[in-house]
CSV table of C-alpha atoms in Angstrom, one decimal:
chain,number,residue,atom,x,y,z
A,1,UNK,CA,41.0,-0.3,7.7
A,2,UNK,CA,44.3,0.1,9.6
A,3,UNK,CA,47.2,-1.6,7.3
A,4,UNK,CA,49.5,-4.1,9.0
A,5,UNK,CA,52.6,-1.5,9.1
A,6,UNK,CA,50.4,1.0,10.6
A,7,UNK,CA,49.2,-1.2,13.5
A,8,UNK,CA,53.0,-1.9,14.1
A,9,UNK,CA,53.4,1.4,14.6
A,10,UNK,CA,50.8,2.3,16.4
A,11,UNK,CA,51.8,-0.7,19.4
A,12,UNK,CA,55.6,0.6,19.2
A,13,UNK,CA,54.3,3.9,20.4
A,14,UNK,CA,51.8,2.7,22.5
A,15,UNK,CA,54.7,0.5,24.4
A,16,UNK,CA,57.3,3.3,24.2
A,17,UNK,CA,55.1,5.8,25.9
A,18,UNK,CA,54.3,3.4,28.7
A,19,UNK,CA,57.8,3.0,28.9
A,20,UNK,CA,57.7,-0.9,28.4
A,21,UNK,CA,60.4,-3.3,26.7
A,22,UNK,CA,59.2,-5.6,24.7
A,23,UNK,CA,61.6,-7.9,22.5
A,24,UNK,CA,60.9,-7.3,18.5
A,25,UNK,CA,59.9,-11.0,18.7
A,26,UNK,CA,57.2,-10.2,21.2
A,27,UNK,CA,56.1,-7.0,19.5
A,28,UNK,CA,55.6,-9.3,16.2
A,29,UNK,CA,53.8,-11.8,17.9
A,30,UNK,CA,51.4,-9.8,19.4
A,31,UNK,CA,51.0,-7.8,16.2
A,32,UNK,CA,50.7,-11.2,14.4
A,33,UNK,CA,47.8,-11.5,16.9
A,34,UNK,CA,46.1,-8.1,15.9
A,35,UNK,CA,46.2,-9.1,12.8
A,36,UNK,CA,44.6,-12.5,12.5
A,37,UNK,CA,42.2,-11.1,15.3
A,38,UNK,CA,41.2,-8.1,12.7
A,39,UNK,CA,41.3,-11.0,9.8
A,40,UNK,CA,38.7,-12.9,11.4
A,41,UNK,CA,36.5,-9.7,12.0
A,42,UNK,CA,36.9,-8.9,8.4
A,43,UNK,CA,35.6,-12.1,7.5
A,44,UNK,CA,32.7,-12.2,10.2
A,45,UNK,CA,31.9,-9.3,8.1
A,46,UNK,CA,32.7,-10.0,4.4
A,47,UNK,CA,30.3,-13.8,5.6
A,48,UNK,CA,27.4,-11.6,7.1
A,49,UNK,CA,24.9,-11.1,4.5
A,50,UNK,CA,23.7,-7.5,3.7
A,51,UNK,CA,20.2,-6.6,3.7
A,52,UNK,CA,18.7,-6.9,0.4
A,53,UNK,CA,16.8,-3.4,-0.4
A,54,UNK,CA,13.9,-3.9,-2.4
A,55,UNK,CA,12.8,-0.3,-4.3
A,56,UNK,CA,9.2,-0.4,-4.0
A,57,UNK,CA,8.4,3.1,-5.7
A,58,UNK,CA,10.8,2.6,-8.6
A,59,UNK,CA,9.6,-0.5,-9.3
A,60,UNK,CA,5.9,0.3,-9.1
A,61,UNK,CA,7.0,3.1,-11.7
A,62,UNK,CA,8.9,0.9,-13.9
A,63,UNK,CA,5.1,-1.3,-14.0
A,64,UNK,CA,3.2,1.7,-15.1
A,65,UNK,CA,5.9,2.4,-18.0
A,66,UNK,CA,5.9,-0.9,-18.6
A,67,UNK,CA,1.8,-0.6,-19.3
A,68,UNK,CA,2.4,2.4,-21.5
A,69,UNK,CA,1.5,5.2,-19.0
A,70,UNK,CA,3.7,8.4,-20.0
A,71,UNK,CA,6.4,8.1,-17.0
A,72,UNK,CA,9.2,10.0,-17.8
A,73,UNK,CA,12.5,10.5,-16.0
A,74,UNK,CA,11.2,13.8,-14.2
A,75,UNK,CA,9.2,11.1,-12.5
A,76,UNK,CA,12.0,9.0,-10.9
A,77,UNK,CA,14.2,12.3,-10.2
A,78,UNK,CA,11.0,13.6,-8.5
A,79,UNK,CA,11.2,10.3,-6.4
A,80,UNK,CA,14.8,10.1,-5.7
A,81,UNK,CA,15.0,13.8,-4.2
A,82,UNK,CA,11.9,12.9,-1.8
A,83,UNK,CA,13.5,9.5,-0.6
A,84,UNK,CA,17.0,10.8,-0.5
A,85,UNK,CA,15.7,13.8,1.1
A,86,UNK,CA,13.3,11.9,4.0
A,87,UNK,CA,16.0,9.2,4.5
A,88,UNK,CA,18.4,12.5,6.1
A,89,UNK,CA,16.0,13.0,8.5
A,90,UNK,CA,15.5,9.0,10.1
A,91,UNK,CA,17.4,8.8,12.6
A,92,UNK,CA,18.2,5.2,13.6
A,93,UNK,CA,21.2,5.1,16.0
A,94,UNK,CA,21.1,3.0,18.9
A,95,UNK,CA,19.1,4.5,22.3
A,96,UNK,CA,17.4,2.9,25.5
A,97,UNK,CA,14.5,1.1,25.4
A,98,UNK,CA,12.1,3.8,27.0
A,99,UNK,CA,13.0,6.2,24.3
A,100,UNK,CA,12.7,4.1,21.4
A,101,UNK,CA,9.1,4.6,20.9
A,102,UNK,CA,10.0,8.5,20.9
A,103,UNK,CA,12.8,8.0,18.3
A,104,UNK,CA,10.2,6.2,16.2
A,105,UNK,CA,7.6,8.8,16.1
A,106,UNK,CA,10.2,11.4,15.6
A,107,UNK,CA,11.3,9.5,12.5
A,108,UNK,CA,7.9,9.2,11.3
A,109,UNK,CA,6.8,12.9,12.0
A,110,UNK,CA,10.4,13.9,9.9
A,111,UNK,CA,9.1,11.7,6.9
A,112,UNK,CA,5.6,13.3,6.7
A,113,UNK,CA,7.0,16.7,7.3
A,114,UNK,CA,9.1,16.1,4.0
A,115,UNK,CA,6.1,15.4,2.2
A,116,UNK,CA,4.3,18.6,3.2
A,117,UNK,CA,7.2,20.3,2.0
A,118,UNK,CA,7.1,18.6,-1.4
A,119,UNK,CA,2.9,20.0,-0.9
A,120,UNK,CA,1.5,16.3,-1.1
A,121,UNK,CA,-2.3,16.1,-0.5
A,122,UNK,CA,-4.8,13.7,0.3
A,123,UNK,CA,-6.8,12.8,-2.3
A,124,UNK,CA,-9.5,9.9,-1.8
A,125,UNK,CA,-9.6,8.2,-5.0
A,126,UNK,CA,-8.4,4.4,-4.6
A,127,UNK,CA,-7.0,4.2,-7.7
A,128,UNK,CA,-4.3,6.7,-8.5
A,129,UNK,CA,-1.2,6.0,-10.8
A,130,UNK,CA,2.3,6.5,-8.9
A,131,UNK,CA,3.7,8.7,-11.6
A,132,UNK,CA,0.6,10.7,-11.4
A,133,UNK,CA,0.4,11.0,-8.0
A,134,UNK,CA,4.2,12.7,-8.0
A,135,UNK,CA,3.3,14.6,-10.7
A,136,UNK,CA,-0.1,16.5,-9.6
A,137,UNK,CA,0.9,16.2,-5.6
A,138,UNK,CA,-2.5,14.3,-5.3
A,139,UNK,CA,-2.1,11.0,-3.3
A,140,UNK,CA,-4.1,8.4,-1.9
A,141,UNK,CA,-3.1,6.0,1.2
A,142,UNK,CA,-1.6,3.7,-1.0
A,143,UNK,CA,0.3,6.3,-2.7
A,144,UNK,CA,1.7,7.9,0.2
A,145,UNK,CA,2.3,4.1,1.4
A,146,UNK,CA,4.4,3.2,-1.6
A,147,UNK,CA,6.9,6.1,-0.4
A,148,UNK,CA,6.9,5.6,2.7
A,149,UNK,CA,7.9,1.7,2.3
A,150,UNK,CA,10.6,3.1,-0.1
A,151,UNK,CA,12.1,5.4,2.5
A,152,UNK,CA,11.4,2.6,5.3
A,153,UNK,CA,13.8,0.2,2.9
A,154,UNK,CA,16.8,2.8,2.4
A,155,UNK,CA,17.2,3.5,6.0
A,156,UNK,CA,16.5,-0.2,7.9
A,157,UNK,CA,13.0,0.9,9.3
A,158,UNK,CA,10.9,-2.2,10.9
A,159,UNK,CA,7.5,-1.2,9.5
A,160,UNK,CA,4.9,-3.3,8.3
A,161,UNK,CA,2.6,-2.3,5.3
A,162,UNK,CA,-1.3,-2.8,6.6
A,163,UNK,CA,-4.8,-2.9,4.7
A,164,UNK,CA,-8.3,-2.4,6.0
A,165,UNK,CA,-10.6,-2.4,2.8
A,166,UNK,CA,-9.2,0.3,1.3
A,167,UNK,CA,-7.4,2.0,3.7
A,168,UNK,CA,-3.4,1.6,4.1
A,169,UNK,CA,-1.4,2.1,7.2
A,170,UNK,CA,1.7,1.0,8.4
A,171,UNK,CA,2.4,-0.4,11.7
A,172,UNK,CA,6.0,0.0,13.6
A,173,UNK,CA,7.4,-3.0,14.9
A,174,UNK,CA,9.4,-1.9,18.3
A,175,UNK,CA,10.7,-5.0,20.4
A,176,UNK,CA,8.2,-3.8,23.3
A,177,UNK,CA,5.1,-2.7,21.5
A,178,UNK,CA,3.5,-2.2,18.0
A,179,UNK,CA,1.5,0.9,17.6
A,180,UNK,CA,-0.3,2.3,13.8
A,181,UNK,CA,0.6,5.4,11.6
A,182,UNK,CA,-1.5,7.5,10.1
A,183,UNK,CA,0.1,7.8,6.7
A,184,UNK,CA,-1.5,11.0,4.7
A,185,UNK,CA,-2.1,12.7,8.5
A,186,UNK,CA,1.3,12.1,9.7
A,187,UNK,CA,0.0,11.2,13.4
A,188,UNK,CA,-0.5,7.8,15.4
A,189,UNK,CA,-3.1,5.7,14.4
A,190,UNK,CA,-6.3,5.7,17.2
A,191,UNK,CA,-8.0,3.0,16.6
A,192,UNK,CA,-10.8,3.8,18.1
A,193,UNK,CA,-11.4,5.9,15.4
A,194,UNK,CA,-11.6,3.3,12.7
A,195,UNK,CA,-14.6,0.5,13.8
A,196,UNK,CA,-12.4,-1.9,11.1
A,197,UNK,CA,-9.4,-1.3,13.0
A,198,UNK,CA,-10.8,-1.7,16.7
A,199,UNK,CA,-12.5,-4.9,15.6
A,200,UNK,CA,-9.7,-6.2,13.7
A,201,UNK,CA,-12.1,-6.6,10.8
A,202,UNK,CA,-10.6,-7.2,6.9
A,203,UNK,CA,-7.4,-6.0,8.3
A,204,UNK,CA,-4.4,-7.7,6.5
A,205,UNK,CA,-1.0,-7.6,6.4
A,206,UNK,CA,0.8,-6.8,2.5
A,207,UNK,CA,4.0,-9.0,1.8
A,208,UNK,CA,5.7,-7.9,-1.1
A,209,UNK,CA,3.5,-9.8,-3.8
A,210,UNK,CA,0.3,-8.5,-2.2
A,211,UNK,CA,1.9,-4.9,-2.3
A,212,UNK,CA,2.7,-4.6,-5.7
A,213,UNK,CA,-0.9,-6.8,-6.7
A,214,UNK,CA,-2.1,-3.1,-5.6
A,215,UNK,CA,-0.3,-1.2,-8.2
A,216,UNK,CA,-1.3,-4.1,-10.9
A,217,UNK,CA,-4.8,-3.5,-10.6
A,218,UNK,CA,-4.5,0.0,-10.4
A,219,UNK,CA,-2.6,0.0,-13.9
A,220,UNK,CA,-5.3,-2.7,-14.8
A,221,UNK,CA,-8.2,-0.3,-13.9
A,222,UNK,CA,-6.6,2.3,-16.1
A,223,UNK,CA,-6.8,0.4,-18.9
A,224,UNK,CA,-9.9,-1.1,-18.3
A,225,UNK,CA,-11.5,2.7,-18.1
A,226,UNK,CA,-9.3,3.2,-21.4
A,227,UNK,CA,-11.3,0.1,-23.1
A,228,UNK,CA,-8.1,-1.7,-23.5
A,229,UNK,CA,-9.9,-4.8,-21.8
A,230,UNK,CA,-7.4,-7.7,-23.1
A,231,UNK,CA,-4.5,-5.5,-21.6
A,232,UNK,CA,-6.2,-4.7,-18.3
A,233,UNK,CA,-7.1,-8.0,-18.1
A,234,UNK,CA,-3.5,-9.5,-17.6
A,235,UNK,CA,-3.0,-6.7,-15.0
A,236,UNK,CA,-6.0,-7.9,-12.9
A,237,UNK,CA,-5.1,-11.8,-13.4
A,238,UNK,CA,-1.8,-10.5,-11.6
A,239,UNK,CA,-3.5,-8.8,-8.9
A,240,UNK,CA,-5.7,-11.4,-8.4
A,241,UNK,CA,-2.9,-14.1,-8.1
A,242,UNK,CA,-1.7,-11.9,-5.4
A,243,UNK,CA,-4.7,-12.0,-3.3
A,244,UNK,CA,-7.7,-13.9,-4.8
A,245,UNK,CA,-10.1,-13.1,-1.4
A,246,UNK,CA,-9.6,-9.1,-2.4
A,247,UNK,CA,-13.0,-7.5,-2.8
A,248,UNK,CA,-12.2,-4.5,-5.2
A,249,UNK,CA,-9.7,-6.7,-7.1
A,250,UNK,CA,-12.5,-9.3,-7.9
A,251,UNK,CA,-15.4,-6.7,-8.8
A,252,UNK,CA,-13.0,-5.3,-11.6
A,253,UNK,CA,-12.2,-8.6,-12.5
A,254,UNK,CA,-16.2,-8.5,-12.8
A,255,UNK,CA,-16.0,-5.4,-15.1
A,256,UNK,CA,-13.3,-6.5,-17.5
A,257,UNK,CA,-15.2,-9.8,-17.7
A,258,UNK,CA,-18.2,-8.0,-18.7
A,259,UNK,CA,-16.0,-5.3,-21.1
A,260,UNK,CA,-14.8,-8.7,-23.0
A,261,UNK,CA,-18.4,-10.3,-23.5
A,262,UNK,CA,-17.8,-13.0,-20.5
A,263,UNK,CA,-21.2,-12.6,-18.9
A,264,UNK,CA,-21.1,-15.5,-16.6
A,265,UNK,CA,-17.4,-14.8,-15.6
A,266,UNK,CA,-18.3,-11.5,-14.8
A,267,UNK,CA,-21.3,-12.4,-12.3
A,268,UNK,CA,-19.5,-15.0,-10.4
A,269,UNK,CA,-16.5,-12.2,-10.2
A,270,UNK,CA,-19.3,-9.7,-8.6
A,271,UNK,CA,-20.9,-12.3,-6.6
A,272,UNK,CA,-17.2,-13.3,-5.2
A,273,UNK,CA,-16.7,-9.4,-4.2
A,274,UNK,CA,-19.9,-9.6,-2.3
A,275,UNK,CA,-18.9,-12.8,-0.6
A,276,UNK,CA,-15.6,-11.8,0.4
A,277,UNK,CA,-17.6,-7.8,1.7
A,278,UNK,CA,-21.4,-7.7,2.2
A,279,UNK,CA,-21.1,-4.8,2.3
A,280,UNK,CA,-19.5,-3.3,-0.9
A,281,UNK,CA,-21.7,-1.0,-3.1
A,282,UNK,CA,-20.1,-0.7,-6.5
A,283,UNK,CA,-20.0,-4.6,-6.3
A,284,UNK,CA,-23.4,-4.9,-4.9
A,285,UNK,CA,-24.9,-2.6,-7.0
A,286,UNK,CA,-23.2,-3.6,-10.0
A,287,UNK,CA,-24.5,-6.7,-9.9
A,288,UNK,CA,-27.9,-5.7,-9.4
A,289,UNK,CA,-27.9,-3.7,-12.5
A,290,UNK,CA,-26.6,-7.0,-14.4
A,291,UNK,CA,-29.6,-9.4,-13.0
A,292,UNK,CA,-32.1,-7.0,-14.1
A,293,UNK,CA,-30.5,-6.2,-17.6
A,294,UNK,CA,-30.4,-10.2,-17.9
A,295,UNK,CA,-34.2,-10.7,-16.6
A,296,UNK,CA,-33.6,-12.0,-13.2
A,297,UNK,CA,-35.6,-9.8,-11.4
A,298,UNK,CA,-36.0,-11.6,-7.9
A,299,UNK,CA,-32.0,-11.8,-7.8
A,300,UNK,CA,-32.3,-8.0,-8.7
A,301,UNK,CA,-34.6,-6.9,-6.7
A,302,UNK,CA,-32.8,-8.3,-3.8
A,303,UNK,CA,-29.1,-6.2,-4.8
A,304,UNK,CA,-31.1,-3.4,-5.3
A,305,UNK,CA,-33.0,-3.5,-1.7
A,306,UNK,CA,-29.2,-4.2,-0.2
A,307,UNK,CA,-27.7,-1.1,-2.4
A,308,UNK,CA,-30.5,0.8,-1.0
A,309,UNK,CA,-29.3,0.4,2.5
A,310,UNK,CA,-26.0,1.1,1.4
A,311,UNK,CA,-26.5,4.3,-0.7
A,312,UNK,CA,-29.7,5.8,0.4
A,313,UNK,CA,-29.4,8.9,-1.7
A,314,UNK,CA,-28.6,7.4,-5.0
A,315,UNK,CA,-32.3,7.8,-7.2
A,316,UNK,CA,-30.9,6.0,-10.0
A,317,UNK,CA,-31.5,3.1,-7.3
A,318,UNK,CA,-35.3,4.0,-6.4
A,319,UNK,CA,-36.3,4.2,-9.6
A,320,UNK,CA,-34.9,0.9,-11.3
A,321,UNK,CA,-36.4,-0.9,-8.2
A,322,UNK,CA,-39.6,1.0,-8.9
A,323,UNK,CA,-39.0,-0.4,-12.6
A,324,UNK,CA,-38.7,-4.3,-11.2
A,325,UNK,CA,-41.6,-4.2,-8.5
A,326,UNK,CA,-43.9,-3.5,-11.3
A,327,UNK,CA,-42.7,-5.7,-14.0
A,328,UNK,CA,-42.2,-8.5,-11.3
A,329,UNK,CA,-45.1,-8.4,-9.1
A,330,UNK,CA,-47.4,-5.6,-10.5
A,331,UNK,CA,-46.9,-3.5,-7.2
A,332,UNK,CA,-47.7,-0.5,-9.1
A,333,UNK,CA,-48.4,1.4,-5.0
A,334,UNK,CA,-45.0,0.3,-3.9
A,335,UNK,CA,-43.5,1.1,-7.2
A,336,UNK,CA,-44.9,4.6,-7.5
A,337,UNK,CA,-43.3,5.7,-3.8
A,338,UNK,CA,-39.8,4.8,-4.9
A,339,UNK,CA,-40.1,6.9,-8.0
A,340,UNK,CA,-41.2,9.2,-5.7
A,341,UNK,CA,-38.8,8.9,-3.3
A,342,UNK,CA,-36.7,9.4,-7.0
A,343,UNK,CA,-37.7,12.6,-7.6
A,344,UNK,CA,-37.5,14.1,-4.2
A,345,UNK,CA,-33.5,13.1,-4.2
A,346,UNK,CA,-33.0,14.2,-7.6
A,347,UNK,CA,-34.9,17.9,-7.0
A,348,UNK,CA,-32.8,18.0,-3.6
A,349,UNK,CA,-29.3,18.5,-5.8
């Protein structure tokens, strides 16, 4: 900021090289002028609030150290030289409206290029831990979605964070269009590609507490798979409270139910998956496998004809079915061709 004896300067030279008089009087008035002028400007600026920068990454890393996961500082320095590295090449400065979609993609391409530098890869697993996913270069869509929201929130990019089942995207809001990126492919979304997508089917937007409900049931899954139920289960409760219509959130709710002896919990968690996606196999078969362990062979046998459909080439499937046409109506013909159908998948691998 220019001081006040510096600005009178500046207008003494300014009038002596136009050759103007001007009375010392005048001269302080009108610098009096600059000054509350620049005043008010300072505080237009000291009253505008700055935009609070929430650090999605870091804090999903602080969760998982939180749970007990090894994160160590080589994690977060990993981070920090990917952001700080990405954010150099966004480009954000002002230009006309027909080239803003350009400037956009640009910044986009520039991020992803930084990742293939750092050698990230796509890696299909849903539920991959942050600190693991910098550490072995393995990421899924949420993964690669965490970093790009982190980079998006350092340099003032309008992206929304976007879910369809299990697949995250962002979209770029531009005042004159909208348009989807790729996230792990580093190239604009065709939705023509993705049936979900065209139809706008189970697509839905993540707010911050629905973003970071994804990393709490990824750190409750964990421990779930580590038979820390109890634990998991306060991970899942938080994802759930996050979004309670979630598929895969409610069918692990289902499994941690089931890992702390709450039978009945654990069903109506399975049958909520399947409510909220007909179509979801671990959920669907799951529960199948529960109905006939518990005797309820006409619920079974209906879960198992649905996860046939689904999975066609799963045996296990054929042969428990098999296992519930004969005990529940004696179809010993019908049984015998899904145990064959069994072992003609099973000699096939």
């Amino acid at each position: 900021m220019v001081q006040s004896s510096s600005k009178l300067q500046y207008l003494k030279r300014f009038f002596a090289a136009g050759s103007l008089i001007v009375s010392l009087n005048g001269l302080n008035s009108f610098t009096n002028l600059a000054n509350a002028q620049v005043n008010e400007m300072e505080s237009d600026s000291a009253n505008t609030p700055k935009r609070e920068i929430f650090h999605y990454a870091r804090k999903i890393l602080d969760l998982e150290k939180e749970a007990g996961f090894k994160v160590l500082p080589f994690h977060y320095k990993n981070l920090d030289s990917i952001i700080n590295n990405a954010k150099k090449e966004v480009n954000i400065e002002g230009v006309a409206e027909e080239l803003k979609k350009e400037q956009a993609l640009n910044n986009l391409k520039n991020i992803s290029e930084i990742f293939r530098a750092h050698n990230f890869i796509y890696f299909s697993d849903p539920d991959v831990l942050l600190h693991k996913a910098l550490e072995t270069k393995k990421m899924n869509s949420y993964n690669f979605l965490v970093l790009y929201f982190e980079i998006a929130e350092k340099a003032g990019l309008p992206i929304t964070a976007k879910k369809a089942d299990d697949h995250y995207f962002i979209e770029y809001d531009l005042d004159s269009e909208t348009f989807g990126w790729e996230l792990f492919l580093g190239i604009e979304q065709d939705k023509k590609l993705y049936p979900t997508l065209e139809k706008n089917k189970n697509v839905t937007p993540l707010d911050k507490e629905k973003f970071l409900g994804i990393a709490d049931r990824t750190i409750g899954i964990h421990l779930y798979k580590q038979e820390k139920c109890e634990e998991a289960m306060k991970y899942i409760t938080k994802a759930m409270n996050a979004d309670i219509t979630d598929p895969r959130t409610n069918k692990y709710e289902g499994d941690v139910y089931k890992c702390l002896g709450k039978d009945e919990r654990a069903l109506d968690s399975y049958n909520y998956a399947i409510e909220f996606e007909e179509n979801f196999f671990e959920a669907r078969a799951t529960l199948g496998e529960m109905l006939y362990k518990r005797g309820e062979l006409s619920k079974a046998l209906e879960d198992y004809n649905k996860s046939i459909e689904l999975s066609p080439s799963n045996p296990e499937l054929y042969k428990t079915k098999g296992d519930i046409l004969i005990k529940l109506l004696d179809k010993k013909k019908e049984a015998q061709k899904d145990y064959e159908k069994a072992l003609e998948l099973i000699l096939k691998k």
